mmCIF file of C-alpha atoms and ligand atoms in Angstrom:
data_model
loop_
_atom_site.group_PDB
_atom_site.id
_atom_site.type_symbol
_atom_site.label_atom_id
_atom_site.label_comp_id
_atom_site.label_asym_id
_atom_site.label_seq_id
_atom_site.Cartn_x
_atom_site.Cartn_y
_atom_site.Cartn_z
ATOM 1 C CA MET A 335 111.752 60.215 -21.039
ATOM 2 C CA ALA A 336 109.695 62.500 -23.210
ATOM 3 C CA LEU A 337 108.370 64.136 -20.139
ATOM 4 C CA SER A 338 111.813 64.917 -18.755
ATOM 5 C CA GLN A 339 112.932 66.233 -22.169
ATOM 6 C CA ASN A 340 109.853 68.483 -22.210
ATOM 7 C CA GLN A 341 110.627 69.622 -18.716
ATOM 8 C CA GLU A 342 114.199 70.398 -19.771
ATOM 9 C CA LYS A 343 112.823 72.484 -22.612
ATOM 10 C CA VAL A 344 110.544 74.357 -20.333
ATOM 11 C CA ASN A 345 113.356 75.083 -17.982
ATOM 12 C CA GLN A 346 115.595 76.256 -20.776
ATOM 13 C CA LYS A 347 112.817 78.449 -22.045
ATOM 14 C CA ALA A 348 112.544 80.059 -18.603
ATOM 15 C CA THR A 349 116.197 80.915 -18.305
ATOM 16 C CA GLU A 350 117.793 82.305 -21.466
ATOM 17 C CA ILE A 351 116.660 85.753 -22.384
ATOM 18 C CA LEU A 352 116.859 86.490 -26.140
ATOM 19 C CA VAL A 353 115.112 89.858 -26.321
ATOM 20 C CA LYS A 354 114.896 92.392 -23.517
ATOM 21 C CA VAL A 355 112.811 95.570 -23.797
ATOM 22 C CA GLU A 356 113.419 98.163 -21.062
ATOM 23 C CA GLN A 357 111.282 101.257 -20.475
ATOM 24 C CA LEU A 358 110.546 101.570 -24.209
ATOM 25 C CA LYS A 359 109.017 104.843 -25.285
ATOM 26 C CA ILE A 360 107.852 105.844 -28.738
ATOM 27 C CA HIS A 361 106.234 109.247 -28.961
ATOM 28 C CA PHE A 362 105.236 110.627 -32.347
ATOM 29 C CA PRO A 363 105.534 114.400 -32.321
ATOM 30 C CA ILE A 364 102.620 116.550 -33.669
ATOM 31 C CA PHE A 365 103.695 119.740 -35.382
ATOM 32 C CA GLN A 366 101.760 122.877 -36.081
ATOM 33 C CA GLY A 367 102.646 125.803 -38.321
ATOM 34 C CA PHE A 368 103.424 126.203 -41.935
ATOM 35 C CA ILE A 369 106.782 127.818 -42.304
ATOM 36 C CA ILE A 370 108.031 127.455 -38.745
ATOM 37 C CA GLN A 371 106.958 124.147 -37.442
ATOM 38 C CA LYS A 372 106.465 123.824 -33.745
ATOM 39 C CA GLN A 373 105.825 120.596 -31.826
ATOM 40 C CA ILE A 374 102.438 121.020 -30.017
ATOM 41 C CA ALA A 375 101.925 117.557 -28.664
ATOM 42 C CA ALA A 376 103.022 113.910 -28.918
ATOM 43 C CA ILE A 377 101.203 110.701 -29.521
ATOM 44 C CA LYS A 378 102.439 108.347 -26.805
ATOM 45 C CA ALA A 379 102.149 105.192 -28.875
ATOM 46 C CA VAL A 380 104.328 103.226 -26.466
ATOM 47 C CA ASP A 381 104.974 104.454 -23.025
ATOM 48 C CA ASN A 382 107.429 102.722 -20.582
ATOM 49 C CA VAL A 383 106.992 99.267 -21.865
ATOM 50 C CA SER A 384 109.362 96.538 -20.449
ATOM 51 C CA PHE A 385 109.358 92.815 -21.047
ATOM 52 C CA ASN A 386 111.611 89.890 -21.818
ATOM 53 C CA ILE A 387 111.277 87.171 -24.397
ATOM 54 C CA HIS A 388 113.016 83.865 -23.566
ATOM 55 C CA LYS A 389 114.737 81.809 -26.226
ATOM 56 C CA GLY A 390 112.338 79.343 -27.835
ATOM 57 C CA GLU A 391 109.138 80.821 -26.388
ATOM 58 C CA THR A 392 106.274 82.761 -27.818
ATOM 59 C CA LEU A 393 105.259 85.926 -26.149
ATOM 60 C CA GLY A 394 101.710 86.970 -27.249
ATOM 61 C CA LEU A 395 101.110 90.701 -27.342
ATOM 62 C CA VAL A 396 97.387 91.518 -27.296
ATOM 63 C CA GLY A 397 95.293 94.690 -27.302
ATOM 64 C CA GLU A 398 92.712 96.533 -29.318
ATOM 65 C CA SER A 399 93.728 98.323 -32.483
ATOM 66 C CA GLY A 400 95.804 101.451 -31.805
ATOM 67 C CA CYS A 401 97.306 100.246 -28.482
ATOM 68 C CA GLY A 402 100.865 100.336 -29.792
ATOM 69 C CA LYS A 403 101.524 96.670 -30.581
ATOM 70 C CA SER A 404 102.951 97.085 -34.158
ATOM 71 C CA THR A 405 105.014 100.102 -33.053
ATOM 72 C CA THR A 406 106.550 97.906 -30.245
ATOM 73 C CA GLY A 407 107.270 95.149 -32.655
ATOM 74 C CA ARG A 408 108.832 97.436 -35.230
ATOM 75 C CA ALA A 409 110.916 99.109 -32.455
ATOM 76 C CA ILE A 410 112.493 95.811 -31.419
ATOM 77 C CA LEU A 411 113.718 95.347 -34.975
ATOM 78 C CA GLN A 412 114.814 99.028 -34.971
ATOM 79 C CA LEU A 413 112.568 99.688 -37.870
ATOM 80 C CA GLN A 414 111.081 102.459 -35.793
ATOM 81 C CA GLU A 415 112.969 105.307 -34.164
ATOM 82 C CA ILE A 416 112.597 105.154 -30.479
ATOM 83 C CA THR A 417 112.114 108.099 -28.101
ATOM 84 C CA GLY A 418 113.548 106.387 -25.037
ATOM 85 C CA GLY A 419 114.473 103.092 -23.419
ATOM 86 C CA LYS A 420 116.540 100.140 -24.547
ATOM 87 C CA VAL A 421 116.137 97.049 -26.699
ATOM 88 C CA TYR A 422 118.630 94.193 -26.093
ATOM 89 C CA PHE A 423 119.086 91.245 -28.402
ATOM 90 C CA GLN A 424 121.404 88.527 -26.990
ATOM 91 C CA ASP A 425 122.547 91.053 -24.386
ATOM 92 C CA GLN A 426 123.550 93.552 -27.091
ATOM 93 C CA ASP A 427 121.954 96.991 -26.915
ATOM 94 C CA LEU A 428 120.506 97.451 -30.372
ATOM 95 C CA THR A 429 119.877 101.121 -29.780
ATOM 96 C CA GLN A 430 123.614 101.785 -29.783
ATOM 97 C CA LEU A 431 124.384 99.903 -33.062
ATOM 98 C CA SER A 432 125.439 101.676 -36.293
ATOM 99 C CA PRO A 433 123.156 101.155 -39.305
ATOM 100 C CA ALA A 434 125.701 98.613 -40.728
ATOM 101 C CA GLU A 435 125.920 96.717 -37.530
ATOM 102 C CA MET A 436 122.184 96.654 -37.292
ATOM 103 C CA ARG A 437 121.905 95.370 -40.841
ATOM 104 C CA ASP A 438 123.953 92.303 -39.797
ATOM 105 C CA ARG A 439 121.842 91.849 -36.664
ATOM 106 C CA ARG A 440 118.662 92.018 -38.620
ATOM 107 C CA LEU A 441 119.543 88.739 -40.230
ATOM 108 C CA GLN A 442 118.614 87.178 -36.944
ATOM 109 C CA MET A 443 115.325 89.190 -36.584
ATOM 110 C CA GLN A 444 112.549 89.069 -39.049
ATOM 111 C CA MET A 445 108.953 90.220 -39.294
ATOM 112 C CA ILE A 446 105.748 88.756 -40.807
ATOM 113 C CA PHE A 447 103.013 91.234 -41.491
ATOM 114 C CA GLN A 448 99.275 91.056 -41.303
ATOM 115 C CA ASP A 449 98.331 91.501 -44.895
ATOM 116 C CA PRO A 450 99.836 88.951 -47.272
ATOM 117 C CA TYR A 451 98.278 90.818 -50.182
ATOM 118 C CA THR A 452 100.255 94.024 -49.770
ATOM 119 C CA SER A 453 103.497 92.544 -48.231
ATOM 120 C CA LEU A 454 104.510 90.641 -51.401
ATOM 121 C CA ASN A 455 105.745 92.578 -54.442
ATOM 122 C CA PRO A 456 103.326 91.663 -57.267
ATOM 123 C CA ARG A 457 105.927 92.098 -59.965
ATOM 124 C CA LEU A 458 108.314 89.443 -58.562
ATOM 125 C CA THR A 459 108.019 85.745 -58.829
ATOM 126 C CA VAL A 460 107.593 83.840 -55.666
ATOM 127 C CA GLY A 461 111.271 82.598 -56.031
ATOM 128 C CA GLN A 462 112.470 86.151 -56.441
ATOM 129 C CA ILE A 463 110.475 87.287 -53.412
ATOM 130 C CA ILE A 464 111.796 84.529 -51.156
ATOM 131 C CA SER A 465 115.410 84.849 -52.222
ATOM 132 C CA GLU A 466 115.434 88.698 -52.163
ATOM 133 C CA PRO A 467 116.786 88.899 -48.544
ATOM 134 C CA LEU A 468 119.742 86.596 -49.592
ATOM 135 C CA LYS A 469 120.604 89.218 -52.316
ATOM 136 C CA VAL A 470 120.161 92.159 -50.031
ATOM 137 C CA HIS A 471 122.557 90.622 -47.435
ATOM 138 C CA ASN A 472 125.004 89.245 -50.033
ATOM 139 C CA LEU A 473 124.467 85.754 -48.980
ATOM 140 C CA THR A 474 124.009 84.184 -52.446
ATOM 141 C CA SER A 475 127.499 82.647 -52.296
ATOM 142 C CA GLN A 476 126.702 80.849 -49.061
ATOM 143 C CA HIS A 477 123.182 79.739 -50.101
ATOM 144 C CA ASN A 478 122.197 78.785 -53.637
ATOM 145 C CA PRO A 479 119.085 80.830 -53.998
ATOM 146 C CA THR A 480 117.269 78.288 -56.213
ATOM 147 C CA GLU A 481 117.890 75.455 -53.824
ATOM 148 C CA ARG A 482 117.128 77.551 -50.781
ATOM 149 C CA VAL A 483 113.831 78.645 -52.311
ATOM 150 C CA SER A 484 112.795 75.016 -53.045
ATOM 151 C CA GLU A 485 113.794 73.985 -49.524
ATOM 152 C CA LEU A 486 111.747 76.784 -48.014
ATOM 153 C CA LEU A 487 108.634 76.241 -50.124
ATOM 154 C CA GLU A 488 108.604 72.721 -49.019
ATOM 155 C CA LEU A 489 109.173 73.672 -45.422
ATOM 156 C CA VAL A 490 106.105 75.985 -45.458
ATOM 157 C CA GLY A 491 103.970 73.345 -47.078
ATOM 158 C CA LEU A 492 104.013 74.613 -50.721
ATOM 159 C CA ASN A 493 105.015 72.985 -53.962
ATOM 160 C CA PRO A 494 108.649 73.936 -54.843
ATOM 161 C CA GLN A 495 107.417 74.473 -58.474
ATOM 162 C CA PHE A 496 105.498 77.516 -57.275
ATOM 163 C CA ALA A 497 108.733 79.430 -57.352
ATOM 164 C CA GLN A 498 108.061 80.440 -60.967
ATOM 165 C CA ARG A 499 104.628 81.908 -60.272
ATOM 166 C CA TYR A 500 103.426 85.329 -59.157
ATOM 167 C CA PRO A 501 101.759 86.294 -55.894
ATOM 168 C CA HIS A 502 98.345 86.969 -57.495
ATOM 169 C CA GLU A 503 98.047 83.298 -58.352
ATOM 170 C CA PHE A 504 97.767 82.351 -54.688
ATOM 171 C CA SER A 505 95.207 82.460 -51.947
ATOM 172 C CA GLY A 506 95.666 84.477 -48.734
ATOM 173 C CA GLY A 507 96.799 81.508 -46.771
ATOM 174 C CA GLN A 508 99.298 80.494 -49.482
ATOM 175 C CA ARG A 509 100.589 84.036 -49.658
ATOM 176 C CA GLN A 510 101.143 84.102 -45.919
ATOM 177 C CA ARG A 511 103.201 80.813 -46.320
ATOM 178 C CA ILE A 512 105.341 82.616 -48.978
ATOM 179 C CA ALA A 513 105.786 85.586 -46.574
ATOM 180 C CA ILE A 514 106.874 83.108 -43.847
ATOM 181 C CA ALA A 515 109.335 81.468 -46.286
ATOM 182 C CA ARG A 516 110.783 84.876 -47.098
ATOM 183 C CA ALA A 517 111.249 85.637 -43.346
ATOM 184 C CA LEU A 518 112.957 82.276 -42.810
ATOM 185 C CA VAL A 519 115.386 82.449 -45.720
ATOM 186 C CA VAL A 520 118.175 84.149 -43.737
ATOM 187 C CA ASN A 521 117.796 81.623 -40.820
ATOM 188 C CA PRO A 522 116.589 84.049 -38.181
ATOM 189 C CA ASP A 523 116.369 83.360 -34.423
ATOM 190 C CA PHE A 524 113.519 85.712 -33.654
ATOM 191 C CA ILE A 525 110.377 86.718 -35.601
ATOM 192 C CA VAL A 526 107.819 89.337 -34.900
ATOM 193 C CA CYS A 527 104.515 87.991 -36.181
ATOM 194 C CA ASP A 528 102.355 91.063 -36.515
ATOM 195 C CA GLU A 529 98.775 89.800 -36.653
ATOM 196 C CA PRO A 530 99.862 87.156 -39.211
ATOM 197 C CA ILE A 531 96.329 85.542 -39.412
ATOM 198 C CA ALA A 532 94.083 88.604 -38.962
ATOM 199 C CA ALA A 533 93.524 89.026 -42.696
ATOM 200 C CA LEU A 534 92.922 85.368 -43.390
ATOM 201 C CA ASP A 535 89.727 83.325 -43.576
ATOM 202 C CA VAL A 536 88.819 81.691 -40.326
ATOM 203 C CA SER A 537 89.226 78.193 -41.845
ATOM 204 C CA ILE A 538 92.832 79.074 -42.807
ATOM 205 C CA GLN A 539 93.888 80.718 -39.580
ATOM 206 C CA ALA A 540 94.511 77.517 -37.611
ATOM 207 C CA GLN A 541 96.663 76.112 -40.450
ATOM 208 C CA ILE A 542 98.966 79.100 -40.305
ATOM 209 C CA VAL A 543 99.164 79.029 -36.541
ATOM 210 C CA ASN A 544 100.005 75.284 -36.678
ATOM 211 C CA LEU A 545 102.672 75.996 -39.340
ATOM 212 C CA LEU A 546 104.296 78.686 -37.199
ATOM 213 C CA GLN A 547 104.197 76.330 -34.260
ATOM 214 C CA ASP A 548 105.796 73.482 -36.230
ATOM 215 C CA LEU A 549 108.429 75.815 -37.525
ATOM 216 C CA GLN A 550 109.230 77.051 -34.109
ATOM 217 C CA GLN A 551 109.887 73.507 -32.935
ATOM 218 C CA GLU A 552 111.882 72.581 -35.935
ATOM 219 C CA LEU A 553 114.046 75.670 -36.182
ATOM 220 C CA ASN A 554 114.151 76.684 -32.515
ATOM 221 C CA LEU A 555 112.515 80.017 -33.216
ATOM 222 C CA THR A 556 111.424 82.708 -30.750
ATOM 223 C CA TYR A 557 108.244 84.662 -31.518
ATOM 224 C CA LEU A 558 106.618 87.900 -30.526
ATOM 225 C CA PHE A 559 103.065 87.081 -31.669
ATOM 226 C CA ILE A 560 100.842 90.159 -32.016
ATOM 227 C CA ALA A 561 97.064 89.899 -32.139
ATOM 228 C CA HIS A 562 94.068 91.975 -31.283
ATOM 229 C CA ASP A 563 92.173 89.209 -29.622
ATOM 230 C CA LEU A 564 92.931 86.693 -26.949
ATOM 231 C CA SER A 565 91.450 83.704 -28.668
ATOM 232 C CA VAL A 566 94.101 83.864 -31.429
ATOM 233 C CA VAL A 567 97.117 83.811 -29.118
ATOM 234 C CA ARG A 568 95.894 81.135 -26.680
ATOM 235 C CA HIS A 569 97.361 78.126 -28.496
ATOM 236 C CA ILE A 570 100.624 79.561 -29.623
ATOM 237 C CA SER A 571 101.722 81.645 -26.587
ATOM 238 C CA ASP A 572 103.748 80.528 -23.612
ATOM 239 C CA ARG A 573 103.238 83.904 -21.979
ATOM 240 C CA ILE A 574 100.961 86.825 -22.820
ATOM 241 C CA ALA A 575 101.324 90.572 -22.463
ATOM 242 C CA VAL A 576 98.170 92.688 -22.610
ATOM 243 C CA MET A 577 98.598 96.182 -23.888
ATOM 244 C CA TYR A 578 96.298 99.148 -23.552
ATOM 245 C CA LEU A 579 97.013 102.645 -24.831
ATOM 246 C CA GLY A 580 100.730 102.221 -25.029
ATOM 247 C CA LYS A 581 101.207 100.366 -21.724
ATOM 248 C CA ILE A 582 101.344 96.750 -20.573
ATOM 249 C CA VAL A 583 98.479 96.257 -18.090
ATOM 250 C CA GLU A 584 98.903 92.583 -17.486
ATOM 251 C CA MET A 585 101.565 89.972 -18.213
ATOM 252 C CA SER A 586 101.521 86.359 -17.230
ATOM 253 C CA ASP A 587 101.888 82.713 -18.159
ATOM 254 C CA ARG A 588 99.183 81.755 -20.571
ATOM 255 C CA ASN A 589 97.280 79.457 -18.258
ATOM 256 C CA ALA A 590 97.142 81.993 -15.370
ATOM 257 C CA LEU A 591 95.963 84.724 -17.712
ATOM 258 C CA TYR A 592 93.030 82.649 -19.068
ATOM 259 C CA LYS A 593 92.081 81.145 -15.678
ATOM 260 C CA ASN A 594 92.632 84.161 -13.456
ATOM 261 C CA PRO A 595 92.662 87.382 -15.488
ATOM 262 C CA LEU A 596 93.174 90.201 -13.009
ATOM 263 C CA HIS A 597 92.977 93.409 -15.013
ATOM 264 C CA PRO A 598 89.504 94.449 -16.057
ATOM 265 C CA TYR A 599 90.759 95.135 -19.480
ATOM 266 C CA THR A 600 91.981 91.449 -19.813
ATOM 267 C CA GLN A 601 88.626 90.319 -18.424
ATOM 268 C CA ALA A 602 86.895 92.377 -21.096
ATOM 269 C CA LEU A 603 89.045 90.887 -23.920
ATOM 270 C CA LEU A 604 88.253 87.385 -22.563
ATOM 271 C CA SER A 605 84.577 88.229 -22.410
ATOM 272 C CA ALA A 606 84.615 88.988 -26.140
ATOM 273 C CA ILE A 607 85.543 85.333 -26.922
ATOM 274 C CA PRO A 608 82.325 83.218 -27.257
ATOM 275 C CA LEU A 609 82.304 79.969 -25.348
ATOM 276 C CA PRO A 610 81.561 76.777 -27.345
ATOM 277 C CA ASP A 611 79.040 75.515 -24.788
ATOM 278 C CA PRO A 612 75.727 77.403 -25.167
ATOM 279 C CA ASP A 613 74.615 76.869 -21.636
ATOM 280 C CA ARG A 614 77.826 78.224 -20.109
ATOM 281 C CA GLU A 615 77.744 81.015 -22.686
ATOM 282 C CA LYS A 616 74.293 82.056 -21.564
ATOM 283 C CA SER A 617 75.011 81.939 -17.907
ATOM 284 C CA ARG A 618 78.492 83.518 -17.746
ATOM 285 C CA SER A 619 79.067 86.996 -16.486
ATOM 286 C CA ARG A 620 80.616 89.227 -19.056
ATOM 287 C CA LEU A 621 82.484 92.479 -18.936
ATOM 288 C CA ILE A 622 81.541 94.447 -22.033
ATOM 289 C CA LEU A 623 83.601 97.572 -22.826
ATOM 290 C CA GLN A 624 81.887 100.749 -23.765
ATOM 291 C CA GLY A 625 83.234 103.054 -26.458
ATOM 292 C CA ASP A 626 86.619 103.027 -28.259
ATOM 293 C CA VAL A 627 90.157 103.291 -27.066
ATOM 294 C CA PRO A 628 90.751 106.927 -26.240
ATOM 295 C CA SER A 629 93.246 108.859 -28.403
ATOM 296 C CA PRO A 630 96.808 108.328 -27.464
ATOM 297 C CA LEU A 631 97.201 112.053 -28.224
ATOM 298 C CA ASN A 632 95.216 112.910 -25.184
ATOM 299 C CA PRO A 633 95.042 109.868 -22.874
ATOM 300 C CA PRO A 634 93.145 109.938 -19.632
ATOM 301 C CA SER A 635 95.279 110.873 -16.635
ATOM 302 C CA GLY A 636 96.026 108.415 -13.767
ATOM 303 C CA CYS A 637 95.090 104.880 -14.901
ATOM 304 C CA ASN A 638 94.455 105.370 -18.595
ATOM 305 C CA PHE A 639 91.811 102.644 -18.582
ATOM 306 C CA GLN A 640 89.627 104.387 -15.976
ATOM 307 C CA THR A 641 87.306 105.976 -18.596
ATOM 308 C CA ARG A 642 86.197 102.549 -19.688
ATOM 309 C CA CYS A 643 86.533 100.653 -16.479
ATOM 310 C CA PRO A 644 83.336 99.648 -14.631
ATOM 311 C CA TYR A 645 85.247 99.334 -11.317
ATOM 312 C CA ALA A 646 87.143 102.637 -11.380
ATOM 313 C CA PHE A 647 87.425 104.266 -7.932
ATOM 314 C CA GLU A 648 89.363 107.155 -6.355
ATOM 315 C CA ALA A 649 92.793 105.445 -6.411
ATOM 316 C CA CYS A 650 92.582 105.276 -10.198
ATOM 317 C CA GLN A 651 93.482 108.979 -10.441
ATOM 318 C CA ILE A 652 97.046 107.801 -9.783
ATOM 319 C CA GLU A 653 98.717 105.750 -12.483
ATOM 320 C CA PRO A 654 99.140 102.096 -11.276
ATOM 321 C CA GLU A 655 102.473 100.390 -11.673
ATOM 322 C CA LEU A 656 102.916 97.018 -13.189
ATOM 323 C CA ARG A 657 103.366 94.882 -10.135
ATOM 324 C CA GLN A 658 104.168 91.286 -9.489
ATOM 325 C CA VAL A 659 101.250 89.369 -7.966
ATOM 326 C CA SER A 660 102.579 85.814 -8.225
ATOM 327 C CA GLU A 661 105.573 84.111 -9.618
ATOM 328 C CA ASN A 662 104.916 84.873 -13.256
ATOM 329 C CA HIS A 663 101.946 87.207 -13.111
ATOM 330 C CA PHE A 664 102.157 90.986 -13.260
ATOM 331 C CA VAL A 665 99.274 93.504 -13.297
ATOM 332 C CA ALA A 666 98.924 97.272 -13.311
ATOM 333 C CA CYS A 667 95.649 97.838 -11.427
ATOM 334 C CA HIS A 668 94.719 99.348 -8.068
ATOM 335 C CA LEU A 669 91.920 96.846 -7.597
ATOM 336 C CA ILE A 670 94.545 94.341 -6.492
ATOM 337 C CA ASP A 671 95.272 96.473 -3.359
ATOM 338 C CA ARG A 672 91.531 96.930 -2.678
ATOM 339 C CA GLU A 673 90.789 93.304 -2.973
ATOM 340 C CA SER A 674 93.708 92.265 -0.709
ATOM 341 C CA SER A 675 92.884 94.992 1.907
ATOM 342 C CA ASP A 676 89.120 93.943 1.786
ATOM 343 C CA SER A 677 89.919 90.270 2.388
ATOM 344 C CA PRO A 678 89.923 89.310 6.121
HETATM 345 N N1 ADP B 716 104.172 106.950 -37.932
HETATM 346 C C1 ADP B 716 103.258 107.352 -37.041
HETATM 347 N N2 ADP B 716 103.004 108.667 -36.826
HETATM 348 C C2 ADP B 716 102.087 109.047 -35.979
HETATM 349 N N3 ADP B 716 101.364 108.212 -35.244
HETATM 350 C C3 ADP B 716 101.497 106.900 -35.435
HETATM 351 C C4 ADP B 716 102.528 106.403 -36.334
HETATM 352 N N4 ADP B 716 102.504 105.069 -36.287
HETATM 353 C C5 ADP B 716 101.554 104.706 -35.330
HETATM 354 N N5 ADP B 716 101.015 105.851 -34.844
HETATM 355 C C6 ADP B 716 99.961 105.907 -33.814
HETATM 356 O O1 ADP B 716 100.414 105.172 -32.707
HETATM 357 C C7 ADP B 716 99.400 104.437 -32.028
HETATM 358 C C8 ADP B 716 99.777 102.981 -31.984
HETATM 359 O O2 ADP B 716 99.766 102.413 -33.285
HETATM 360 P P1 ADP B 716 100.071 100.955 -33.603
HETATM 361 O O3 ADP B 716 101.390 100.515 -33.002
HETATM 362 O O4 ADP B 716 99.973 100.727 -35.116
HETATM 363 O O5 ADP B 716 98.913 100.158 -32.888
HETATM 364 P P2 ADP B 716 98.417 98.606 -32.970
HETATM 365 O O6 ADP B 716 99.404 97.877 -33.730
HETATM 366 O O7 ADP B 716 98.256 98.193 -31.612
HETATM 367 O O8 ADP B 716 97.068 98.712 -33.692
HETATM 368 C C9 ADP B 716 98.103 104.698 -32.858
HETATM 369 O O9 ADP B 716 97.388 105.720 -32.242
HETATM 370 C C10 ADP B 716 98.671 105.140 -34.222
HETATM 371 O O10 ADP B 716 97.787 106.032 -34.803
HETATM 372 MG MG1 MG B 717 99.123 96.826 -35.546
#
């Protein structure tokens, strides 16, 4: 019975698309000149990114710092002006909405940030912080703020009496719980979790991930979960998209990605995770990346990973497209062709 219910949930997850990002581009112009400013270049923070997020699932978005993850997350919520492409939420094109229409829509879409120390206003009590979105959206007649704050504090595992206290009285993990309560106060459907555990002690990280997972089940939430390393997203994600220099280089079901990473960049991110078994750790082959991510102001031509890729060959002068290699596995790498043409 439980199994068939689970199966039903999986099937449901696979069908209904909540968020659809199509050919998203975000280029930040660089100007020169004092009196007459002239655009001389553009930082291609996000360049032709497309993906879907299904209702009830978690899509992990992973890549080193500066790859365009936060910019993508902000763009979905229309907190970031976009240069090109479309973002659909429940089939509605958000890029065409007026600011007032978008304000209403934003009730369904919230964001949790990396740093719970700077994301909470130190002058407000926890109760004021959590209930603020109700006031901004004129929802205080529908939800009694005091009751709603108690309910939410309990939901995120905090004592409802904490409503009277100030953020500085709390630890990082507790603050992140408060930030989660604030995001939930308007009953959203979708949350962009932008590295929500990166600033927390390792011992607290799993608790926050577990909380987010429990809340997802209980409230039927859909997440875009951003992280800079693949160990963090492993447990929470249904599918994972790996981003490098503004582009998605690999996207797949979680298990396929960890068992059979196809892009050398994904392989390198996996190599960075230590294995718990010391014998396997010693004997495994690792792909260690040299250097930093190149500047998105002047990215390498062709495949933009070629400057750090140990397998780069002639074909990499041409930009690879993100191509489907199996049912739910997409990769943008010319090695796929080479491997299949090499095989007998
Ligand atoms: N407002 C901005 N103006 C100019 N460049 C920006 C702005 N925001 C982000 N960038 C640049 O865009 C790139 C992607 O940034 P970001 O999305 O924050 O990456 P990530 O979240 O993956 O670390 C970086 O090179 C960053 O410097
Ligand atoms: Mg970021």
